[in-house]
PDB file of C-alpha atoms in Angstrom:
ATOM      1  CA  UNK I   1      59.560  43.977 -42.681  1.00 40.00           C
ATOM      2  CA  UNK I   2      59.002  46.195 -39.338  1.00 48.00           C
ATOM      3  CA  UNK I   3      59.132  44.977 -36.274  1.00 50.00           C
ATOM      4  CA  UNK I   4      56.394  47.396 -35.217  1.00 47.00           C
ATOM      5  CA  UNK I   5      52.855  47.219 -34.907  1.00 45.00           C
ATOM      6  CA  UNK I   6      50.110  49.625 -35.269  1.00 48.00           C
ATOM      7  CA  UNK I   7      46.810  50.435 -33.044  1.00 53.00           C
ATOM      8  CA  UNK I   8      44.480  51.266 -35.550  1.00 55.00           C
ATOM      9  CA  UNK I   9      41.428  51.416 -33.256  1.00 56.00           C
ATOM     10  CA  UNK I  10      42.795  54.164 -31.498  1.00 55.00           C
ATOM     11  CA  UNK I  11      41.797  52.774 -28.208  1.00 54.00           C
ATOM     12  CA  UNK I  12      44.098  51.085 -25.330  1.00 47.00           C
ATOM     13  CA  UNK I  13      43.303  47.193 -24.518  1.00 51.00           C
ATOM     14  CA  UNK I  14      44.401  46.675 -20.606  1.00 58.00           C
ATOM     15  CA  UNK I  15      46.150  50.050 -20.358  1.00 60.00           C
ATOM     16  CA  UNK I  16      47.487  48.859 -16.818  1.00 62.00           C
ATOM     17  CA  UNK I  17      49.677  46.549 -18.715  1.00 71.00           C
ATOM     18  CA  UNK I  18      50.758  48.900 -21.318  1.00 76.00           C
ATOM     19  CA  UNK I  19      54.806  49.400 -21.270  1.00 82.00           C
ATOM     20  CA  UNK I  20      55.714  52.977 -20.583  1.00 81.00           C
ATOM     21  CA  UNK I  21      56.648  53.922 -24.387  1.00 82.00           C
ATOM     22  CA  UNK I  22      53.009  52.872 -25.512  1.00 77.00           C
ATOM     23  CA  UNK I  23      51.209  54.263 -22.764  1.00 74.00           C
ATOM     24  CA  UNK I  24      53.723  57.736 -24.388  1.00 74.00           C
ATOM     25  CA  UNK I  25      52.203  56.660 -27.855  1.00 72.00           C
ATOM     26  CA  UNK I  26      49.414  54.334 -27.834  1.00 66.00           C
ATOM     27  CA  UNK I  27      49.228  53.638 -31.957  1.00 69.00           C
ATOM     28  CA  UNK I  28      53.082  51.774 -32.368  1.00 71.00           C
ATOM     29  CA  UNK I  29      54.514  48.869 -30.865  1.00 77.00           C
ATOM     30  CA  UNK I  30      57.684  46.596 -30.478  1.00 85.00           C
ATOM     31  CA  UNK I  31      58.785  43.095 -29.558  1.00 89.00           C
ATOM     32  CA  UNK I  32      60.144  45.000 -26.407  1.00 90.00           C
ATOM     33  CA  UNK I  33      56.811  46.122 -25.806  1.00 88.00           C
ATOM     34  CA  UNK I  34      55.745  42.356 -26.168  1.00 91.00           C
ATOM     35  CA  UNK I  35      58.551  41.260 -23.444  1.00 94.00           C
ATOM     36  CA  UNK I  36      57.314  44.174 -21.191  1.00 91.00           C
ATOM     37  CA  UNK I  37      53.974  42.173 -21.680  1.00 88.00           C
ATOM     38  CA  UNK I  38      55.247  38.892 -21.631  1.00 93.00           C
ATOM     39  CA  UNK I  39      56.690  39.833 -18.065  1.00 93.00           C
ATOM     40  CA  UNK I  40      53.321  41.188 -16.855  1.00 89.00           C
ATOM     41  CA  UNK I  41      52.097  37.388 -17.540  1.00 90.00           C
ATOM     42  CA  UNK I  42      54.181  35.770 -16.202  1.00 93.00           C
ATOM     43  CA  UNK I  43      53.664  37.534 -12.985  1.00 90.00           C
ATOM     44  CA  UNK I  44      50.247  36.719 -13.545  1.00 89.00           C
ATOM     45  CA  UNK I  45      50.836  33.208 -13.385  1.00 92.00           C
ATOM     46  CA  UNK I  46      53.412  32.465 -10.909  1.00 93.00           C
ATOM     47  CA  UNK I  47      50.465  34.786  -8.172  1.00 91.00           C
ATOM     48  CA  UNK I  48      47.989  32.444  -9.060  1.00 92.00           C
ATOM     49  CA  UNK I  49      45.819  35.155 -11.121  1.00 87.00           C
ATOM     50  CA  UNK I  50      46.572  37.998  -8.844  1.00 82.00           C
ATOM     51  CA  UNK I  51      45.902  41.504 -10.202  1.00 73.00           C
ATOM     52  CA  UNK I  52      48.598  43.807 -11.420  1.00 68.00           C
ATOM     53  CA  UNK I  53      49.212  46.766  -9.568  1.00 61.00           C
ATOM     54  CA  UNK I  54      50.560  50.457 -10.770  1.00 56.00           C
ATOM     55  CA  UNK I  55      52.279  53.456  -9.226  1.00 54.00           C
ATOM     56  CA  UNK I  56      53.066  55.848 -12.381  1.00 50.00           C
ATOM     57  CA  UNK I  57      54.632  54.245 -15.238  1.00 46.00           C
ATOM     58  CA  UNK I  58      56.707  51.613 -13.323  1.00 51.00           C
ATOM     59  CA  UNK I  59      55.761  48.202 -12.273  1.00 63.00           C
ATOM     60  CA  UNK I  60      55.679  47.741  -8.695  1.00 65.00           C
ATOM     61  CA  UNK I  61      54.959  43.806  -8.589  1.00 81.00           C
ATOM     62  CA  UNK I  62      56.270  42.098  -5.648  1.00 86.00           C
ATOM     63  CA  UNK I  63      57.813  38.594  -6.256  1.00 91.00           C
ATOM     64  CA  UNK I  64      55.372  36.037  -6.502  1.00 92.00           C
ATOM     65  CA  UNK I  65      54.766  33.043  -3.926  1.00 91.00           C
ATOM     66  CA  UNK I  66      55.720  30.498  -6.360  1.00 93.00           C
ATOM     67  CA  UNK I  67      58.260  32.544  -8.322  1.00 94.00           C
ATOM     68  CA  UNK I  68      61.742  31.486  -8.116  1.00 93.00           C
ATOM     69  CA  UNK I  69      64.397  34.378  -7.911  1.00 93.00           C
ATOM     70  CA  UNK I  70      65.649  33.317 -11.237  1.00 92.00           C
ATOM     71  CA  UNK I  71      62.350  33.322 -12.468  1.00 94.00           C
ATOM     72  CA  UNK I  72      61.240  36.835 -10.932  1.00 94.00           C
ATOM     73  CA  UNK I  73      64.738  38.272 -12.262  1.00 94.00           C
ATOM     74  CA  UNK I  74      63.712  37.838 -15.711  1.00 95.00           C
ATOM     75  CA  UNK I  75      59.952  39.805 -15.446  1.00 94.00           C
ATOM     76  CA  UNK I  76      62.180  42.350 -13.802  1.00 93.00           C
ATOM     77  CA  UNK I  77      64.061  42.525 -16.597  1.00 94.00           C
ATOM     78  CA  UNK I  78      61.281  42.315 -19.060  1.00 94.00           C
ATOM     79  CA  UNK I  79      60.116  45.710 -17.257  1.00 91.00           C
ATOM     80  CA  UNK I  80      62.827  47.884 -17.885  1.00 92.00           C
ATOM     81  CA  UNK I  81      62.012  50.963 -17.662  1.00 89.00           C
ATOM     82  CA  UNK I  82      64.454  51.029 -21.467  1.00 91.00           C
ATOM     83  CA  UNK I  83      62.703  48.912 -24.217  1.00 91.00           C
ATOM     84  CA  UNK I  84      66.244  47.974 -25.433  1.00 93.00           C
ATOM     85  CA  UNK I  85      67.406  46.440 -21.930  1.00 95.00           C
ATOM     86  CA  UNK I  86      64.281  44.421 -21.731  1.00 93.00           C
ATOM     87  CA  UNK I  87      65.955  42.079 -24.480  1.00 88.00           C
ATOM     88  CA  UNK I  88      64.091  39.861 -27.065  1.00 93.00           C
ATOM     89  CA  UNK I  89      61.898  36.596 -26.887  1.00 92.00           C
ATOM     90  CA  UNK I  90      65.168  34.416 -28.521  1.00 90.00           C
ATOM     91  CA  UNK I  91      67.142  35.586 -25.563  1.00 92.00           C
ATOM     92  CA  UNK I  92      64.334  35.139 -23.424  1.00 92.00           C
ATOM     93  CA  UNK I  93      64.039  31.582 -24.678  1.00 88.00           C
ATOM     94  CA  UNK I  94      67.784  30.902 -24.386  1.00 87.00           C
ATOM     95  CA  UNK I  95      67.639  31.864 -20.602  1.00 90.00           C
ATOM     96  CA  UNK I  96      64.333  29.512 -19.644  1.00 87.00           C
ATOM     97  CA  UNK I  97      65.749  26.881 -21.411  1.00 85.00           C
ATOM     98  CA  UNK I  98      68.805  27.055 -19.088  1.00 86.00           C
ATOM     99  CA  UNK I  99      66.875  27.321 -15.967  1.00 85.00           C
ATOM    100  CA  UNK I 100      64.559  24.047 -17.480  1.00 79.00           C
ATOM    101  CA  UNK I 101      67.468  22.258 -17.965  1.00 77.00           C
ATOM    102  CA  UNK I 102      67.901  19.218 -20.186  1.00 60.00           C
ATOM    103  CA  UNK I 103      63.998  19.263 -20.431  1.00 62.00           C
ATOM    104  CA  UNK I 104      63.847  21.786 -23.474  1.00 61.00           C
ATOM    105  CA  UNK I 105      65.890  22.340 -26.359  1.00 62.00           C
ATOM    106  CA  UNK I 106      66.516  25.749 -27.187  1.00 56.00           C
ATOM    107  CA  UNK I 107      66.385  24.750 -30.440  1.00 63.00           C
ATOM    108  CA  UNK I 108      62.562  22.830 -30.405  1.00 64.00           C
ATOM    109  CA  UNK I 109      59.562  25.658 -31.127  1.00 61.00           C
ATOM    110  CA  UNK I 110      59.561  28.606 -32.850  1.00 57.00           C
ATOM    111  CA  UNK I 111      62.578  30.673 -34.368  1.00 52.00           C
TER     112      UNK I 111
END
């Protein structure tokens, strides 16, 4: 089983929130491009609903009002520039579940 996906409509949903290696080839796409994503959203949420913004292929998103720093430090990382130093959604769980504390168990939810 791949961990890729395919764009068989041959158009680009929300191209603004593309990561740069699908914006390169718009048909295939990773978990990393997922966590790229996944970063985007969060930003999303911890502005409020505020829109994303673009210069080029890199993200140029201020830290939010109600971000923490630990919080904005991981959609940085989620936006590197790299797909492989954006990590993966276990490690991503591992690292909210330490800043949540006692409150969630890595182990609860999905694999």
């Amino acid at each position: 089983m791949t961990n890729n996906w395919v764009n068989t409509s041959q158009t680009l949903a929300m191209p603004k929130i593309l990561p740069p290696e699908a914006r390169a080839d718009p048909v295939n796409f990773t978990s990393q491009s997922d966590v790229w994503t996944f970063g985007v959203l969060l930003w999303e949420i911890f502005t409020l609903g505020c829109v994303v913004d673009f210069e080029g292929c890199v993200l140029n998103l201020p830290e939010p009002a109600f971000a923490t720093s630990a919080i904005y430090s991981i959609m940085v990382t989620c936006w590197s520039e790299k797909p492989k130093d954006r990590g993966s959604f276990r490690a991503l769980k591992k690292v909210f579940s330490g800043i949540l504390g006692e409150s969630i168990n890595p182990n609860d939810g999905c694999t």
